[in-house]
PDB file of C-alpha atoms in Angstrom:
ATOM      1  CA  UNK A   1      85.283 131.757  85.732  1.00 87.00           C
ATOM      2  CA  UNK A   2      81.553 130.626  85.736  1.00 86.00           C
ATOM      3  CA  UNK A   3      81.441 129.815  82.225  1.00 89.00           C
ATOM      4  CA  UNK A   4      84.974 128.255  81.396  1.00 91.00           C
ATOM      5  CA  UNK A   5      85.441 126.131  84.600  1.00 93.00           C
ATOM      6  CA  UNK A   6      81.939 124.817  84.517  1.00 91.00           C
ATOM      7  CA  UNK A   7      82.484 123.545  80.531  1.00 93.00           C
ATOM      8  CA  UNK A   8      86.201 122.489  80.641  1.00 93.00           C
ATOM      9  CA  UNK A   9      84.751 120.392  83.958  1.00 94.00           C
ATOM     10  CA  UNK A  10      82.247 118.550  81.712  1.00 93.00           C
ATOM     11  CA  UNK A  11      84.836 117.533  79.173  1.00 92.00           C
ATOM     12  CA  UNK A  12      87.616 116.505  81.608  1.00 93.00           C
ATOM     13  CA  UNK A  13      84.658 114.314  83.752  1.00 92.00           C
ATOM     14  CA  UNK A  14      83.955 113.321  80.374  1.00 91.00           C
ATOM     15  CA  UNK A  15      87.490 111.615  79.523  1.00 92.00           C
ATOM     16  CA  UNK A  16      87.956 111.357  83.157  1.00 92.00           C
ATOM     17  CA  UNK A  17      84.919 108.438  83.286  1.00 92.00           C
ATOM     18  CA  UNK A  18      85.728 107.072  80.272  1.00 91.00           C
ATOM     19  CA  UNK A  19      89.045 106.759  80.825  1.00 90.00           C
ATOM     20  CA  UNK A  20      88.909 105.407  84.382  1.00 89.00           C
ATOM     21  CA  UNK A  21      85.771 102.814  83.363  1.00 90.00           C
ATOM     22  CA  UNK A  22      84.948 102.648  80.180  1.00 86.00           C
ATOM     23  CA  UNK A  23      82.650  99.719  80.442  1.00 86.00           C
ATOM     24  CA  UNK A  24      80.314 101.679  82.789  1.00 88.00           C
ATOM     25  CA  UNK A  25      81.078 105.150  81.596  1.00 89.00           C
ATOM     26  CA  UNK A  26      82.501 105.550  78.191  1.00 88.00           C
ATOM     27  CA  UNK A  27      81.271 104.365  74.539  1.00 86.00           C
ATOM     28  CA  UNK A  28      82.973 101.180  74.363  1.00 84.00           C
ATOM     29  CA  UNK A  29      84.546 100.139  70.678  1.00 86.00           C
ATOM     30  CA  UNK A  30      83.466 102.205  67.647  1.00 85.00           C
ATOM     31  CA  UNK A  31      83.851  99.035  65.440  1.00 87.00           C
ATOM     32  CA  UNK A  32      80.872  97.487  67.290  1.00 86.00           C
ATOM     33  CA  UNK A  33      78.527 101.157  67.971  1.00 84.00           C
ATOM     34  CA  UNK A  34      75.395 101.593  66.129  1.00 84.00           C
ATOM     35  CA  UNK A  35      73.914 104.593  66.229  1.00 83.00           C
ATOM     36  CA  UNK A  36      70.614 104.544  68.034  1.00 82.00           C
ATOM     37  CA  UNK A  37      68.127 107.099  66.464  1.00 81.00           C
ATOM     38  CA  UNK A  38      68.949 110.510  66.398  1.00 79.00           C
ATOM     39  CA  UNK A  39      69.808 110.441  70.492  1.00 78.00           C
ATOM     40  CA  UNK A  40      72.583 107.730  71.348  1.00 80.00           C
ATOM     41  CA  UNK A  41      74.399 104.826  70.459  1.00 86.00           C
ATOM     42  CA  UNK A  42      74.504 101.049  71.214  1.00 87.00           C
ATOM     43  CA  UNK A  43      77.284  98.759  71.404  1.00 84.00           C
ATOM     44  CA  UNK A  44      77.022  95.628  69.113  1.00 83.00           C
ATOM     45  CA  UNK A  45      73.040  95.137  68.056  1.00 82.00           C
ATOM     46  CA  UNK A  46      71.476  95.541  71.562  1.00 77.00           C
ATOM     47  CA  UNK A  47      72.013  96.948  75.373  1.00 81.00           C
ATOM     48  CA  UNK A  48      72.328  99.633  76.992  1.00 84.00           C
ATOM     49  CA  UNK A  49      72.638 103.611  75.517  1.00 85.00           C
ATOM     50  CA  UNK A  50      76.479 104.427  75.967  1.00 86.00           C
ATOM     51  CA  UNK A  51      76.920 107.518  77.384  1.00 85.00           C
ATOM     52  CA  UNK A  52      81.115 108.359  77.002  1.00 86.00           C
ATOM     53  CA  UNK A  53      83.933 108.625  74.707  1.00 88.00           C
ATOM     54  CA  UNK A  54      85.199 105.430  72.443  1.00 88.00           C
ATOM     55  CA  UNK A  55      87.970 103.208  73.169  1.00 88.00           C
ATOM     56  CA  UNK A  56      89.851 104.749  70.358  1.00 89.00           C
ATOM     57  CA  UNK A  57      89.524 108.451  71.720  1.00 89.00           C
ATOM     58  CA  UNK A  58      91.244 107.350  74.496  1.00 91.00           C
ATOM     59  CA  UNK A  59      93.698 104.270  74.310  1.00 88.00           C
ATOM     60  CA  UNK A  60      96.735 104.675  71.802  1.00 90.00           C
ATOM     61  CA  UNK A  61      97.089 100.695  72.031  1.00 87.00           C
ATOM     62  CA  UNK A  62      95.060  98.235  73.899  1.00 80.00           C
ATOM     63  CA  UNK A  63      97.127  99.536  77.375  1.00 83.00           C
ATOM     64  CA  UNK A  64      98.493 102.529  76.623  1.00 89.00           C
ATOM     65  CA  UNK A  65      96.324 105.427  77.150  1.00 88.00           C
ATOM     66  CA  UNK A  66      96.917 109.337  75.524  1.00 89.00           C
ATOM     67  CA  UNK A  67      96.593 111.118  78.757  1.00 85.00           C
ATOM     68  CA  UNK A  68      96.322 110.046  82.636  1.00 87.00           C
ATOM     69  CA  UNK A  69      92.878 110.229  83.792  1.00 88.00           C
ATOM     70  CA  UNK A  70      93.258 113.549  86.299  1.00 90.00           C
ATOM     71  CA  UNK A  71      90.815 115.964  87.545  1.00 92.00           C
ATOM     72  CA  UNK A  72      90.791 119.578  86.414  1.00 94.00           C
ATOM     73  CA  UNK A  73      93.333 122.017  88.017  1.00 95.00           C
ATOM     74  CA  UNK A  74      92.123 125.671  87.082  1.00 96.00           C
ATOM     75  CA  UNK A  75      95.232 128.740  87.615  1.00 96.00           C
ATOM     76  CA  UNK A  76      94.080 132.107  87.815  1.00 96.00           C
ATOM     77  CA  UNK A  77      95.494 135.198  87.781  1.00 96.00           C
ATOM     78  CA  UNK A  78      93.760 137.926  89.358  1.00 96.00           C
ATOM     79  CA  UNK A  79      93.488 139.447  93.057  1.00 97.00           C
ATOM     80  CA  UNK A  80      92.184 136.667  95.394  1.00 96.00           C
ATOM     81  CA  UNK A  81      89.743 138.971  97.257  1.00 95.00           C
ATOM     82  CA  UNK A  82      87.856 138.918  93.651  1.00 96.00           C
ATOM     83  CA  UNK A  83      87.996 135.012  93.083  1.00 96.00           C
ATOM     84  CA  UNK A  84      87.008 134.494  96.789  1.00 96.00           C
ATOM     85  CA  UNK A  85      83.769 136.481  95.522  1.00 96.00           C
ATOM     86  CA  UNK A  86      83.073 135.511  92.529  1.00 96.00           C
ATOM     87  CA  UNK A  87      83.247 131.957  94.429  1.00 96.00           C
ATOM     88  CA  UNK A  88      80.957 132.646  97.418  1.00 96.00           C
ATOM     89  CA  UNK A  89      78.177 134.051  94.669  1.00 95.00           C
ATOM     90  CA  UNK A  90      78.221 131.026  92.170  1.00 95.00           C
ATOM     91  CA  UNK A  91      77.575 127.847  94.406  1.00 94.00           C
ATOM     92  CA  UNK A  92      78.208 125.469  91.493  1.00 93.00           C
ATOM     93  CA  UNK A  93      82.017 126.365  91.390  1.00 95.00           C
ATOM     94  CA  UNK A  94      81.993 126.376  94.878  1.00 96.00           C
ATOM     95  CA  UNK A  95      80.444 122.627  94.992  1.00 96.00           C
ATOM     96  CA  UNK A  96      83.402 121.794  92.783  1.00 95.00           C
ATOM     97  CA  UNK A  97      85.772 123.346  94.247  1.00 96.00           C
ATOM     98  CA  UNK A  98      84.981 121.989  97.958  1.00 97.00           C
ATOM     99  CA  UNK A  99      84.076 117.939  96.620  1.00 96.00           C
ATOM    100  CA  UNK A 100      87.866 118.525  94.407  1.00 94.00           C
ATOM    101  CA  UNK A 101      86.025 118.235  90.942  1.00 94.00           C
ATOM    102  CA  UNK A 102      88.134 120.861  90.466  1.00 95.00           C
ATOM    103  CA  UNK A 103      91.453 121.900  92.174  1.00 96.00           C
ATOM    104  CA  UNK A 104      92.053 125.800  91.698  1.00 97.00           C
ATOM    105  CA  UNK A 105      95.014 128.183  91.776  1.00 96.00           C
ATOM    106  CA  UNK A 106      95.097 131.666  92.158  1.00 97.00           C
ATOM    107  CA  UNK A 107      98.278 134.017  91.230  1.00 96.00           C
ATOM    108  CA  UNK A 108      97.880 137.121  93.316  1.00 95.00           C
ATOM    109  CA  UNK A 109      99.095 139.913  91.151  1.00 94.00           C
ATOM    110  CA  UNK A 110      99.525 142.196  94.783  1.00 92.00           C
ATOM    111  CA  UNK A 111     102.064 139.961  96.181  1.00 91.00           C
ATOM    112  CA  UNK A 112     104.262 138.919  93.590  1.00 90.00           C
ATOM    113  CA  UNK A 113     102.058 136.408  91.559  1.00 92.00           C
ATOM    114  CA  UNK A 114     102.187 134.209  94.718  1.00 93.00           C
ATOM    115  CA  UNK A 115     100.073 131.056  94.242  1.00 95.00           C
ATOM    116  CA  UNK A 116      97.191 130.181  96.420  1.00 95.00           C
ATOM    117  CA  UNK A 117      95.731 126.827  96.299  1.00 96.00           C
ATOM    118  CA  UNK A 118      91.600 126.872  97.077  1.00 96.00           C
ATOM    119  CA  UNK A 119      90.835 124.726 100.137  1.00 93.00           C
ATOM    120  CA  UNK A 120      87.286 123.440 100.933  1.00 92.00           C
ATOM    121  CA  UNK A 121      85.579 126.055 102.309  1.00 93.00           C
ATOM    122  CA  UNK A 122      86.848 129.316 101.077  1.00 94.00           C
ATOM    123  CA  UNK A 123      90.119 128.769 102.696  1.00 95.00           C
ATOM    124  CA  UNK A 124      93.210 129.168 100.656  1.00 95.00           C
ATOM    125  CA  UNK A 125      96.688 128.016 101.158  1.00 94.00           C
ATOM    126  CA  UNK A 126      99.863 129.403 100.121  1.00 92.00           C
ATOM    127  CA  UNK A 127     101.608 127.156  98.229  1.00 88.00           C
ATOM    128  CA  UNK A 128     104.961 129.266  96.856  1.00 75.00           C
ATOM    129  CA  UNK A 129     108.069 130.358  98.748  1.00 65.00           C
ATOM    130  CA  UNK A 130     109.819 133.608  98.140  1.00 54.00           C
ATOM    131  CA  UNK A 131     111.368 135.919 100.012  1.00 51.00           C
ATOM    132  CA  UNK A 132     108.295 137.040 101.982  1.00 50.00           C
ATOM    133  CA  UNK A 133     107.150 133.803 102.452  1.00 49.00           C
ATOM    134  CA  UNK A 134     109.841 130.806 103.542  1.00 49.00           C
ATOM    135  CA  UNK A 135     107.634 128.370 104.339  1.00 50.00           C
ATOM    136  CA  UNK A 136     103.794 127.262 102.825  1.00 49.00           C
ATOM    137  CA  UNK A 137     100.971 128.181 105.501  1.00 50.00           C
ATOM    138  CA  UNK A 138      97.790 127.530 105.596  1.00 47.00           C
ATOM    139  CA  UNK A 139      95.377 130.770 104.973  1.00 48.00           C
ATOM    140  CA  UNK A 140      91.979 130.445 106.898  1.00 42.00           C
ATOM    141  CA  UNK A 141      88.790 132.721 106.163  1.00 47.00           C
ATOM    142  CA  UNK A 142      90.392 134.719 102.783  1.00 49.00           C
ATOM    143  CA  UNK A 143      92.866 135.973 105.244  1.00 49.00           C
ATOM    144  CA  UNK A 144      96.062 136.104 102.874  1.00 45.00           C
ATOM    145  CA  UNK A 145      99.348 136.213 103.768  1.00 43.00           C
ATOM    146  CA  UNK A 146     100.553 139.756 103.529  1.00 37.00           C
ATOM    147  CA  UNK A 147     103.764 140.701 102.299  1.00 32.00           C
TER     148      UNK A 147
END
């Protein structure tokens, strides 16, 4: 979890920002870029270092883009006793996970691959129905619905 979530956060914030604003956040039009040095590049002969993704990485036509800008959703399949720990020892995910950088499911192999959804905090909320569960219930403290 540490590694993968943290990195495939950094690319989806990546074409998230450029996406949403490219002006601010993304590289602008690689027929105008120059490459600055060794360490950036500009747009046009002049301005500011642009830090994102070209126009073209992102945009199939002037308004079409190749994917809605959307934050990371992360699905997991393991017991949710050991995600709730690996969470409460690695505050970075947990800083993600409670601000919605990234939205995280769990499938809890002991109850039927039910699906949890994380909720700030360490609280988790059932979000399937089966035949233990009718109806979606909120989960406080990593206490899990029991079937």
């Amino acid at each position: 979890m540490q590694g993968p979530m943290v990195v495939t956060q950094w690319i989806n914030n990546h074409y998230y920002f450029s996406t949403v604003d490219n002006k601010t956040y993304g590289g602008g039009s690689k027929v105008t870029t120059n490459i600055t040095g060794k360490f950036g590049v500009v747009e046009g002969n002049g301005g500011d270092l642009k830090m994102g993704l070209p126009l073209q990485s992102l945009y199939e036509s002037d308004e079409e883009m190749y994917h809605q800008p959307l934050r990371l959703t992360v699905v997991i399949q393991a017991p949710l006793d050991r995600v709730t720990e690996i969470v409460v020892k690695n505050n970075n995910i947990k800083e993600l996970l409670d601000n919605e950088w990234i939205y995280m499911m769990v499938m809890e192999p002991k109850q039927n691959n039910m699906l949890f959804q994380y909720k700030k905090e360490l609280n988790w909320m059932a979000t399937t129905k089966n035949k233990y569960n009718s109806t979606n219930e909120e989960v406080f403290n990593n206490q899990p619905i029991l079937v």
